[in-house]
Amino acid sequence: MTSKSIHLQVNELNCASCVETARKALLAHSLVDEVSISVQTGRALIKGTIDASEAARIVTASGYPTHVIDDTPESAADMHEQMERRSIEHERQWRRRAIIGLGIWLPMGILHWTAGPLEIDGPWLNWVLGILATTVVAIVGPGFFLSAWSALKRGGTNMDTLITIGAGTAWLYSVVLFVLQLAGYDHGQPSYFTEAAALLGLISLGHWMEARSSARAGSAIRDLLELQPDTAERLEDAGHATEVPLADVTAGDRLLVRPGGRIPVDGIVAEGESEVDESLITGEPLPVVRRVGDEVVSGSVNTLGRLVITATSGGSDSTIARIAKLVSETLSSRASIQRIADKVSGIFVPAVLAVALLTIGGWTIRAAVIDDWSLFSTGIIATVTVLIISCPCALGLATPMAIMVGTGEAGRRGILIKSAAALERAGRITRVVFDKTGTLTEGRPIVTIISPEPGTSENELLRVAGAAERDSEHPVARAIREVVAARSIEVPLPTNFIAVPGSGVTATVEGHAVEVRRDAEAACAVTVNGTLIGRIDVQDQPLHDAPAAISALHELGVSASMLSGDRLDAALDIAERIGLDPEHVRAGVTPEEKAAAIRNATEPTLMVGDGINDAAALATATVGVAVGSGTNVAIDAADIVIPAHRPSAVPMLILIAKRTLRTIHQNLFFAFFYNTTMIPVAAFGLLGTWGPLIAAGAMALSDITVVGNAVRLGRGLRKVSAFTPPSAS
């Protein structure tokens, strides 16, 4: 059976450990090959031969309600609504728990610490504290207990296991002391009802702040989804405009776009002329003129005139919708560096439980040896502190939060990253190889020099060449015809037209044998009956921001080179005009030679191309980058897609990737450093009786530090110019 991809919506995912629990449950099935789940979006991508309903049942059984996402195309509005609803619901849940937990704990704490000095304590105090703490455990606790129980039923543990044992131990120990006190046994030990309530309240506060920060970190994605309007004005046969939901728009519909309105789907201008602001899609800072026949992109703004466009895509398949879906899939994928964190998280909880057992065992032995059983109470507190302070939530958040911000900011600039692994690899790139035509150049050559032989005028040379090239679709033929049309030269109809691939054309013009051949000296040598009558030099033009792209790459410490199938002199001319070192130019190479050159590279290499002849090289490179206007074959073979005619998107991509990778490393350092330094401190009881409270606050602070660092990444990237990126440091 052929492997297929299944998409699921997984609910009630609160942390990276929840994701790992669901992943392991799926991977245990023999028909599942690969699983990726995003804690931010709740989307799961499963590859294998398992039935979709069975996959959803497995995840639901693991403790996370799940349903299958059907194959009906989603609009950007639908995706935006789902993300907003999930984000709001997640934040609301933790806000309610935090308010209840802290709202009860604060008066408990005041009462606990002031009753003695005020001489108002008595048997009633433990009753009040016990009832209030039990209320917190009953209302706030299930958010942690149910998750831990689901993991335990499968013989596993998760981050909530530590919270459950810590808070549960403090509460249960206090209940035992309270019962002994009611039985008349004077144990002389303090209760920890207040601490149990504080743990659940403070950790819920940390999750609430984390949920709010995560929402801010994902703003780039939601902003991207909001670029596409919910409705469009469709022109009926009678010429009347009817407002319809975007999901009802299909290719071929004629749509009215009023001044100031957003273009709802990709299309071609059928009527009107206007300046269109495409800055949010392509990064171009100035509006561009769009006339009849020009392409327009969904999400761009019609600034001036009235436009009628013919839709070339449906509402669910526009550029914005594809970007949104690709970003969503990227968030569900995993970078290799995340796998390290996942493995650590997988063994971390059992290791912490072992440390907790050693802690309580050590303190108990010490209490027995010196016959001071007050140390047993100290051991209980030290054990609870170990469980709380070692919760590796920050470790699980370190990579996905940075990836979410990085892919979102790339999406703002029209850079489509297909996987988290591709973004990670792009962050390690030290060399970029460009194809020339359509990547660094316009891909539409123009006539630069007209050199008629003595006795032949320029117009006559153009007339003969234009006639021979009249039926050709080659870019050189189009360049010649454009000059002929500009000079209003009338050309006769050719006969016996023959196109010779890689060489030129032959035709009979007014009874004479005409050849337009490519040669080593010029793009076209024109002969009539075997006699040369002149040469027409046709050259491609570099894209306007290609020099800035090369300069920015050098500033980032990344070398740039060119592999082209064109003539050497044409490649060197473009290289000189964009500031590329001639030593880094190879011309006249075949697709096989391109792929071999990339395969033999000794450093991490990013290949940029747009044609079928680039597909093999794109698939071979460390990171393959296709130009959005390129062939489907090239786009399918690439890891990343950048907007057409914007080579400056390449250094921007590398800058985003490098900063994202650096943020991941920083986050992992914060998480590892926090856990490895604080666990011994907690185990030896150095935090005292306030240890559990300090642990809860420190754990929340660790999570917020990681999420805040990701938010800082997004703010920094939004300040970067789209055309002249600074250094990645």
XYZ file of C-alpha atoms in Angstrom:
729
model
C 0.000 0.000 0.000
C 1.299 3.437 -0.934
C 2.241 5.770 1.925
C -0.063 8.754 2.287
C -0.244 11.951 4.324
C -2.936 12.417 6.966
C -3.775 15.700 8.679
C -5.278 15.733 12.158
C -6.423 18.475 14.508
C -5.212 17.617 18.011
C -6.763 19.514 20.924
C -5.669 20.172 24.510
C -1.952 20.145 23.738
C -0.410 22.220 26.507
C 3.314 21.613 26.154
C 6.004 19.898 24.115
C 5.727 16.825 26.334
C 2.082 16.496 25.304
C 3.229 16.519 21.681
C 5.811 13.833 22.368
C 3.185 11.703 24.134
C 0.883 11.862 21.111
C 3.799 11.213 18.725
C 4.932 8.116 20.583
C 1.387 6.744 20.663
C 1.183 7.035 16.865
C 4.697 5.794 16.154
C 3.938 2.649 18.158
C 1.575 1.636 15.336
C 3.222 -0.477 12.638
C 1.505 1.414 9.788
C 2.855 4.834 10.822
C 6.180 5.900 9.295
C 6.567 9.501 10.434
C 4.716 11.925 12.711
C 5.048 15.685 13.167
C 2.832 17.701 15.527
C 2.838 21.422 16.270
C 2.010 22.491 19.802
C 1.299 25.999 18.459
C -1.317 25.052 15.865
C -2.405 21.620 17.095
C -1.911 20.264 13.577
C -0.535 16.744 13.133
C 1.006 15.493 9.889
C 1.208 11.693 9.678
C 2.867 9.705 6.907
C 2.132 6.024 6.503
C -0.579 3.596 5.451
C -2.712 3.854 8.583
C -6.364 4.797 8.232
C -7.054 8.415 9.184
C -9.870 7.546 11.604
C -7.667 4.965 13.329
C -4.884 7.548 13.726
C -7.357 9.989 15.280
C -8.603 7.254 17.643
C -5.052 6.503 18.827
C -4.313 10.138 19.640
C -7.660 10.574 21.366
C -6.970 7.472 23.462
C -3.650 8.986 24.490
C -5.539 11.810 26.169
C -5.884 14.466 23.444
C -9.248 14.758 21.620
C -8.547 14.564 17.907
C -10.436 14.701 14.630
C -9.458 14.215 11.001
C -9.037 17.297 8.830
C -10.842 16.437 5.616
C -9.479 17.076 2.135
C -11.783 20.023 1.508
C -9.511 23.000 0.715
C -9.350 25.543 3.527
C -9.438 29.239 2.872
C -6.961 31.512 4.570
C -9.895 32.910 6.550
C -10.767 29.427 7.832
C -7.197 28.816 8.940
C -7.034 32.222 10.599
C -10.292 31.598 12.443
C -9.090 28.212 13.700
C -5.764 29.594 14.895
C -7.459 32.489 16.653
C -10.024 30.223 18.279
C -7.356 27.796 19.482
C -5.138 30.603 20.777
C -8.002 32.309 22.621
C -9.293 29.058 24.103
C -5.834 28.000 25.260
C -5.170 31.355 26.908
C -8.642 31.452 28.506
C -8.173 28.030 30.102
C -4.900 28.962 31.773
C -6.141 32.414 32.730
C -9.088 30.883 34.583
C -6.842 28.386 36.375
C -4.301 31.064 37.283
C -6.936 33.463 38.625
C -8.593 30.772 40.733
C -5.293 29.354 41.989
C -3.674 32.672 42.837
C -6.944 34.205 44.037
C -7.260 31.495 46.676
C -3.538 31.177 47.457
C -2.942 34.870 48.261
C -5.401 35.057 51.177
C -4.198 31.607 52.277
C -0.617 32.865 52.370
C -1.553 36.006 54.261
C -3.523 33.963 56.782
C -0.809 31.313 57.079
C 1.996 33.768 57.815
C 0.094 36.317 59.960
C -2.092 34.069 62.125
C 0.784 33.214 64.466
C 2.167 36.726 65.004
C -1.367 38.057 65.448
C -2.130 35.228 67.914
C -5.316 34.240 66.114
C -4.228 30.747 65.063
C -5.911 27.648 66.357
C -7.455 24.356 65.190
C -9.695 26.297 62.802
C -6.687 27.452 60.762
C -5.835 24.034 59.334
C -9.509 23.493 58.520
C -9.626 26.721 56.516
C -6.279 26.131 54.785
C -7.178 22.511 54.043
C -10.541 23.393 52.512
C -9.076 26.209 50.402
C -6.137 24.087 49.206
C -8.475 21.213 48.333
C -10.598 23.657 46.316
C -7.530 24.679 44.280
C -6.506 21.042 43.794
C -10.023 20.138 42.642
C -10.476 23.052 40.217
C -6.965 23.845 38.966
C -5.323 20.456 39.460
C -7.193 18.497 36.736
C -5.382 20.587 34.103
C -2.238 18.728 35.182
C -3.575 15.499 36.735
C -5.507 14.245 33.702
C -2.511 14.723 31.405
C -0.236 12.868 33.835
C -2.794 10.069 34.218
C -3.093 9.643 30.432
C 0.681 9.226 30.223
C 0.712 6.795 33.152
C -1.940 4.583 31.541
C 0.462 4.020 28.663
C 3.316 3.351 31.056
C 4.948 6.723 30.396
C 5.491 10.117 31.967
C 5.367 13.739 30.866
C 6.057 17.177 32.253
C 2.702 17.244 34.030
C 3.778 14.112 35.889
C 6.301 16.194 37.810
C 3.745 18.894 38.623
C 1.190 16.286 39.704
C 3.589 14.453 42.000
C 4.975 17.695 43.452
C 1.678 19.409 44.210
C -0.021 16.129 45.074
C 2.718 15.171 47.526
C 2.555 18.557 49.288
C -1.239 18.339 49.567
C -1.404 14.667 50.558
C 1.393 15.051 53.122
C -0.514 17.959 54.661
C -3.744 15.915 54.747
C -1.936 13.092 56.583
C -0.541 15.571 59.132
C -3.991 17.104 59.555
C -5.614 13.702 60.153
C -2.915 12.806 62.696
C -3.524 16.112 64.423
C -7.271 15.408 64.592
C -6.450 11.979 66.076
C -4.593 13.719 68.875
C -1.044 13.001 67.689
C 1.214 16.017 68.270
C 3.692 15.629 65.396
C 4.994 19.209 65.503
C 5.334 19.373 61.697
C 4.033 22.286 59.581
C 1.461 21.614 56.871
C 2.005 22.569 53.234
C -1.556 23.277 52.127
C -0.529 26.808 51.212
C 2.450 25.577 49.169
C 0.311 23.032 47.259
C -2.125 25.765 46.232
C 0.741 28.116 45.391
C 2.401 25.549 43.122
C -0.705 25.012 41.004
C -1.500 28.730 40.952
C 1.998 29.912 40.055
C 2.552 27.263 37.393
C -0.841 28.080 35.875
C 0.228 31.734 35.855
C 3.384 30.718 33.983
C 1.344 28.759 31.419
C -1.008 31.719 31.013
C 1.876 34.124 30.365
C 3.398 31.552 28.033
C 0.120 31.267 26.102
C -0.068 35.060 25.746
C 3.553 35.257 24.592
C 3.026 32.391 22.142
C 0.096 34.277 20.670
C 2.338 37.305 20.109
C 5.072 35.100 18.644
C 2.572 33.709 16.123
C 1.317 37.134 15.059
C 3.356 36.990 11.832
C 1.399 33.943 10.715
C -1.969 35.411 11.631
C -1.081 38.730 9.969
C -0.206 36.762 6.865
C -3.539 34.960 6.908
C -5.388 38.256 7.307
C -3.961 39.603 4.043
C -6.597 37.732 2.074
C -10.127 39.175 2.306
C -13.052 36.955 3.269
C -15.162 37.920 0.250
C -14.788 38.964 -3.383
C -16.958 40.903 -5.850
C -17.760 38.611 -8.756
C -18.991 40.144 -12.006
C -22.017 38.360 -13.432
C -22.905 38.158 -17.120
C -25.068 41.250 -16.804
C -22.114 43.226 -15.510
C -23.406 43.477 -11.951
C -20.978 42.797 -9.095
C -22.104 40.292 -6.464
C -20.270 39.802 -3.191
C -19.485 36.109 -2.669
C -17.474 34.174 -0.067
C -13.899 33.703 -1.141
C -14.287 29.917 -0.969
C -16.840 30.169 -3.830
C -14.377 31.851 -6.201
C -13.043 29.555 -8.924
C -10.480 29.960 -11.669
C -11.942 31.891 -14.611
C -14.244 34.122 -12.536
C -14.158 37.840 -13.347
C -13.673 39.859 -10.166
C -14.011 43.564 -9.501
C -11.304 45.159 -7.329
C -12.127 48.696 -6.271
C -9.526 51.366 -5.399
C -8.159 50.691 -1.919
C -9.331 47.084 -1.950
C -7.227 43.962 -1.574
C -6.882 41.636 -4.535
C -8.671 38.481 -3.306
C -7.021 35.793 -5.478
C -4.225 35.462 -8.005
C -5.303 36.624 -11.436
C -4.672 38.514 -14.659
C -5.850 42.071 -15.271
C -8.709 41.978 -17.792
C -9.770 45.631 -17.585
C -8.321 48.825 -16.174
C -4.945 50.098 -15.066
C -3.711 50.895 -11.579
C -0.753 50.980 -9.233
C -0.703 47.921 -6.994
C 1.064 47.774 -3.642
C 2.669 44.320 -3.436
C 5.065 45.161 -0.594
C 3.560 42.710 1.888
C 3.835 39.884 -0.636
C 7.015 40.577 -2.614
C 8.868 43.080 -0.452
C 8.937 45.656 -3.259
C 8.781 49.037 -1.462
C 6.996 50.977 -4.218
C 3.654 50.290 -5.931
C 3.946 48.774 -9.404
C 1.804 49.558 -12.436
C -0.487 46.729 -13.529
C -2.208 46.876 -16.908
C -4.333 44.525 -19.005
C -2.541 41.200 -19.313
C -0.372 41.664 -16.210
C -0.482 39.187 -13.352
C -1.610 40.267 -9.880
C -1.120 38.455 -6.589
C -3.655 37.852 -3.839
C -3.157 39.995 -0.768
C -1.749 42.994 -2.668
C -3.603 46.334 -2.532
C -5.130 48.158 -5.493
C -4.182 51.750 -4.694
C -5.672 53.886 -7.468
C -7.839 52.725 -10.347
C -10.645 50.250 -10.878
C -9.473 46.787 -11.922
C -11.265 43.770 -13.290
C -9.234 40.602 -12.987
C -9.724 37.092 -14.279
C -9.013 34.652 -11.444
C -6.282 32.118 -12.187
C -6.785 30.291 -8.884
C -9.617 29.526 -6.542
C -10.003 31.212 -3.182
C -8.423 28.251 -1.418
C -5.459 27.998 -3.774
C -4.166 31.563 -3.944
C -0.642 32.642 -3.101
C -1.685 33.717 0.407
C -3.555 30.465 1.056
C -0.575 28.414 -0.140
C 1.787 30.425 2.068
C -0.490 29.922 5.067
C -0.807 26.186 4.520
C 2.918 25.816 3.949
C 3.687 27.724 7.139
C 1.251 25.509 9.015
C 2.910 22.360 7.670
C 6.335 23.764 8.496
C 5.290 24.282 12.115
C 4.219 20.627 12.240
C 7.613 19.458 10.970
C 10.663 19.022 13.166
C 14.208 20.265 12.797
C 16.985 17.797 13.611
C 18.026 19.942 16.559
C 14.496 19.525 17.949
C 14.935 15.759 17.888
C 17.799 16.166 20.348
C 15.553 18.113 22.702
C 12.785 15.511 22.250
C 15.139 12.680 23.170
C 16.363 14.565 26.224
C 12.765 15.303 27.278
C 11.899 11.633 26.803
C 14.480 10.443 29.359
C 14.470 13.560 31.510
C 11.245 12.941 33.441
C 12.161 9.371 34.502
C 15.620 10.649 35.483
C 14.057 13.409 37.586
C 11.793 10.883 39.319
C 14.888 8.850 40.141
C 16.593 11.948 41.569
C 13.449 12.687 43.611
C 13.490 9.158 45.061
C 17.179 9.528 45.913
C 16.434 12.883 47.530
C 13.671 11.615 49.819
C 15.657 8.442 50.484
C 18.791 10.368 51.402
C 16.984 12.744 53.734
C 15.115 9.827 55.363
C 18.355 7.912 55.974
C 19.953 11.021 57.418
C 16.959 11.588 59.711
C 17.201 7.980 60.934
C 20.969 8.112 61.483
C 20.925 11.241 63.639
C 17.457 10.498 65.024
C 16.023 13.842 63.945
C 12.771 13.161 62.129
C 12.198 16.833 61.474
C 14.622 16.230 58.587
C 12.016 13.962 56.995
C 9.830 17.039 56.541
C 12.824 18.831 55.013
C 13.274 15.866 52.678
C 9.648 16.040 51.575
C 10.021 19.723 50.727
C 13.351 19.123 48.937
C 11.763 16.321 46.894
C 8.774 18.459 45.907
C 11.160 21.257 44.954
C 13.183 18.880 42.742
C 10.035 17.736 40.950
C 8.852 21.271 40.289
C 12.114 22.959 39.416
C 13.208 20.270 36.959
C 10.119 20.397 34.748
C 11.618 20.678 31.232
C 8.865 22.795 29.646
C 11.420 25.356 28.457
C 13.406 22.587 26.763
C 10.379 21.519 24.774
C 9.559 25.093 23.761
C 13.102 26.099 22.775
C 13.022 24.984 19.135
C 9.351 25.192 18.015
C 8.891 28.752 19.281
C 11.896 30.012 17.310
C 10.869 28.014 14.218
C 7.367 29.491 14.386
C 8.702 33.038 14.482
C 11.320 32.407 11.763
C 8.914 30.817 9.277
C 6.292 33.467 10.019
C 8.698 36.327 9.338
C 9.906 34.583 6.176
C 6.292 34.200 5.068
C 5.770 37.953 5.523
C 8.376 38.435 2.802
C 6.912 35.819 0.477
C 9.606 33.248 1.323
C 7.969 29.826 1.593
C 9.885 27.351 3.757
C 8.655 23.789 3.326
C 10.064 22.317 6.538
C 11.726 23.243 9.803
C 14.711 21.115 8.772
C 15.185 23.270 5.650
C 15.199 26.436 7.758
C 17.764 24.873 10.088
C 20.032 23.846 7.183
C 19.739 27.319 5.649
C 21.115 28.733 8.886
C 24.385 26.849 8.297
C 24.885 27.854 4.653
C 28.295 29.282 3.708
C 27.957 29.245 -0.106
C 25.186 30.197 -2.538
C 25.108 29.069 -6.173
C 22.802 30.902 -8.592
C 21.534 29.833 -11.962
C 21.685 32.906 -14.221
C 18.628 33.190 -16.421
C 15.439 34.049 -14.558
C 17.250 33.986 -11.220
C 19.764 36.820 -11.439
C 18.372 38.168 -14.707
C 14.987 39.186 -16.042
C 14.770 36.102 -18.230
C 13.554 38.418 -21.011
C 16.535 39.386 -23.175
C 16.545 42.690 -25.048
C 18.345 43.806 -28.177
C 21.481 45.722 -27.176
C 23.495 46.113 -30.408
C 22.380 46.161 -34.061
C 25.354 45.787 -36.430
C 24.352 45.724 -40.125
C 26.947 44.925 -42.771
C 27.834 47.669 -45.314
C 24.951 48.180 -47.733
C 22.319 47.072 -45.220
C 20.428 49.452 -42.921
C 19.439 48.678 -39.316
C 15.749 48.653 -40.227
C 16.335 46.283 -43.149
C 18.340 43.933 -40.927
C 15.549 44.004 -38.352
C 12.879 43.516 -41.032
C 14.513 40.363 -42.388
C 15.347 38.940 -38.948
C 11.888 39.816 -37.627
C 10.241 38.002 -40.506
C 12.330 34.863 -39.950
C 11.630 34.928 -36.197
C 7.936 35.769 -36.591
C 6.682 32.286 -35.664
C 9.316 31.512 -33.020
C 8.556 31.452 -29.285
C 12.206 31.700 -28.273
C 13.054 34.617 -25.913
C 15.554 35.938 -28.470
C 12.824 35.990 -31.120
C 10.541 37.936 -28.791
C 13.326 40.470 -28.150
C 13.791 41.056 -31.884
C 10.040 41.339 -32.487
C 9.742 43.931 -29.691
C 12.292 46.195 -31.425
C 10.570 45.639 -34.782
C 7.226 46.630 -33.259
C 8.755 49.660 -31.491
C 10.130 50.933 -34.809
C 6.819 50.178 -36.614
C 8.620 48.050 -39.187
C 6.320 45.941 -41.347
C 7.610 42.402 -41.864
C 6.569 39.960 -44.594
C 5.145 36.533 -43.848
C 7.758 33.753 -43.796
C 7.390 30.273 -45.249
C 9.245 27.005 -44.646
C 9.955 28.035 -41.055
C 12.223 25.632 -39.173
C 13.491 26.077 -35.611
C 16.779 24.360 -34.830
C 17.062 23.853 -31.022
C 20.180 25.462 -29.619
C 21.100 26.981 -32.956
C 18.465 29.327 -34.402
C 15.852 29.406 -37.157
C 15.646 29.179 -40.945
C 12.829 30.462 -43.168
C 12.024 31.626 -46.646
C 11.345 35.383 -46.748
C 10.194 36.931 -50.037
C 11.742 34.012 -51.901
C 15.124 34.237 -50.162
C 16.629 31.714 -47.750
C 17.116 33.484 -44.420
C 18.984 32.099 -41.425
C 19.144 33.637 -37.950
C 21.863 31.662 -36.179
C 23.465 31.992 -32.758
C 27.236 32.260 -32.972
C 30.184 32.893 -30.647
C 30.412 36.607 -31.489
C 26.788 37.656 -31.037
C 23.434 36.248 -30.161
C 22.245 36.313 -33.774
C 24.015 36.284 -37.131
C 21.560 37.019 -39.995
C 22.288 35.628 -43.475
C 20.335 35.903 -46.732
C 21.094 33.226 -49.330
C 24.261 32.411 -47.397
C 25.526 36.031 -47.244
C 25.921 37.716 -43.861
C 23.896 40.955 -43.731
C 24.481 41.804 -40.062
C 24.470 40.770 -36.442
C 21.984 41.468 -33.657
C 23.281 41.195 -30.122
C 20.621 40.156 -27.633
C 21.385 40.129 -23.928
C 19.477 39.365 -20.809
C 19.378 42.120 -18.177
C 20.232 41.684 -14.501
C 17.407 42.067 -12.028
C 17.416 45.472 -10.352
C 18.243 44.125 -6.894
C 20.750 41.449 -7.960
C 23.772 43.652 -7.067
C 22.280 44.286 -3.618
C 21.737 40.542 -3.175
C 25.378 39.714 -3.944
C 26.598 42.523 -1.688
C 24.346 41.375 1.161
C 25.599 37.794 0.845
C 29.195 38.983 1.117
C 28.230 41.032 4.173
C 26.790 37.896 5.745
C 30.065 36.066 5.117
C 28.517 33.833 2.443
C 30.278 33.313 -0.889
C 28.287 33.593 -4.137
C 28.861 31.888 -7.481
C 27.051 31.234 -10.751
C 26.371 28.080 -12.755
C 24.871 28.793 -16.166
C 24.169 26.924 -19.344
C 24.602 30.187 -21.291
C 27.706 31.374 -23.154
C 30.696 32.330 -21.043
C 30.818 35.919 -22.279
C 27.122 36.450 -21.465
C 27.572 34.975 -17.982
C 30.687 37.082 -17.319
C 28.888 40.219 -18.487
C 26.065 39.655 -15.978
C 28.574 38.773 -13.252
C 30.478 42.017 -13.803
C 27.299 44.080 -13.694
C 26.098 42.600 -10.390
C 29.459 42.485 -8.607
C 30.071 38.732 -8.797
C 33.696 37.566 -8.915
C 34.473 36.185 -12.433
C 36.411 33.341 -10.802
C 33.134 32.134 -9.334
C 31.399 31.830 -12.716
C 30.986 28.590 -14.678
C 29.168 28.745 -18.006
C 28.085 26.291 -20.660
C 27.256 23.588 -18.093
C 24.619 20.909 -18.606
C 21.968 20.018 -16.007
C 24.009 16.944 -15.117
C 27.130 19.054 -14.655
C 25.200 21.477 -12.433
C 24.054 18.630 -10.194
C 27.571 17.172 -10.083
C 29.075 20.538 -9.132
C 26.618 20.872 -6.246
C 27.129 17.264 -5.188
C 30.905 17.720 -5.042
C 30.723 20.895 -2.944
C 32.806 20.699 0.224
C 30.736 23.207 2.231
C 27.014 23.673 2.967
C 25.619 24.969 -0.328
C 22.348 26.641 -1.239
C 21.299 26.383 -4.905
C 18.903 28.904 -6.485
C 17.192 28.020 -9.766
C 13.954 28.295 -11.701
C 13.918 25.826 -14.564
C 13.547 22.127 -15.263
C 17.286 22.014 -15.927
C 17.867 23.143 -12.318
C 15.704 20.468 -10.674
C 18.486 17.915 -10.174
C 20.832 20.522 -8.687
C 18.084 21.829 -6.381
C 17.387 18.342 -5.083
C 21.111 17.695 -4.555
C 21.978 20.906 -2.702
C 22.072 21.256 1.077
C 19.162 23.657 0.550
C 17.372 23.997 -2.773
C 15.658 27.345 -3.423
C 13.262 27.755 -6.348
C 12.062 31.048 -7.803
C 8.298 31.440 -7.565
C 7.904 32.092 -11.286
C 9.837 28.941 -12.164
C 8.602 25.581 -13.375
C 6.573 23.272 -11.149
C 9.346 20.697 -11.416
C 11.879 23.121 -9.929
C 9.468 24.240 -7.203
C 8.657 20.637 -6.252
C 12.361 19.741 -6.067
C 13.241 22.717 -3.862
C 13.114 23.047 -0.070
C 12.259 26.743 -0.153
C 10.468 29.011 -2.654
C 11.272 32.732 -2.984
C 9.332 35.425 -4.875
C 10.072 35.929 -8.557
C 12.540 38.651 -9.585
C 13.832 39.075 -6.027
C 17.306 37.563 -5.596
C 17.622 39.752 -2.502
C 15.236 37.279 -0.854
C 18.143 34.817 -0.707
C 20.325 36.786 1.753
C 17.149 37.665 3.655
C 16.346 33.951 3.914
C 19.847 33.168 5.170
C 19.702 36.032 7.660
C 16.362 34.803 9.036
C 17.671 31.229 9.194
C 20.910 32.199 10.943
C 19.127 34.318 13.527
C 16.521 31.607 14.084
C 19.208 28.966 14.557
C 21.074 31.237 16.960
C 17.868 31.796 18.940
C 17.324 28.023 19.142
C 20.834 27.562 20.517
C 20.258 30.324 23.069
C 16.943 28.816 24.135
C 18.441 25.355 24.544
C 21.264 26.840 26.612
C 18.782 28.637 28.874
C 16.763 25.446 29.337
C 19.708 23.093 29.954
C 21.541 25.555 32.203
C 18.428 26.145 34.287
C 17.714 22.460 34.905
C 21.282 21.248 35.411
C 22.135 23.966 37.951
C 18.899 24.102 39.922
C 18.244 20.377 40.491
C 21.257 19.856 42.822
C 20.398 23.065 44.676
C 16.868 21.773 45.249
C 17.944 18.224 46.168
C 20.249 19.428 48.960
C 17.481 21.575 50.439
C 19.343 24.829 49.870
C 16.124 26.657 48.950
C 14.621 26.033 52.384
C 10.950 25.818 53.238
C 10.128 28.251 50.436
C 11.700 25.875 47.920
C 8.489 24.749 46.148
C 7.334 28.343 45.713
C 10.731 29.447 44.421
C 10.745 26.424 42.094
C 7.316 27.224 40.672
C 8.264 30.844 40.050
C 11.611 29.901 38.527
C 10.025 27.315 36.222
C 7.523 29.855 34.961
C 10.334 32.373 34.479
C 12.318 29.797 32.470
C 9.371 29.241 30.107
C 8.794 32.960 29.698
C 12.506 33.519 29.004
C 12.432 31.035 26.114
C 9.194 32.385 24.649
C 10.329 35.978 25.168
C 13.563 35.267 23.323
C 11.513 34.036 20.359
C 9.383 37.208 20.493
C 12.592 39.238 20.540
C 13.712 37.377 17.393
C 10.524 38.416 15.601
C 10.855 42.053 16.615
C 14.466 42.130 15.443
C 13.624 40.594 12.070
C 10.771 43.035 11.468
C 13.266 45.900 11.730
C 15.448 44.466 8.947
C 15.241 45.997 5.482
C 14.007 43.629 2.805
C 16.833 44.589 0.428
C 19.974 45.297 2.429
C 20.111 42.850 5.337
C 22.727 43.560 7.999
C 25.010 40.996 9.494
C 23.459 37.988 11.195
C 25.211 38.667 14.465
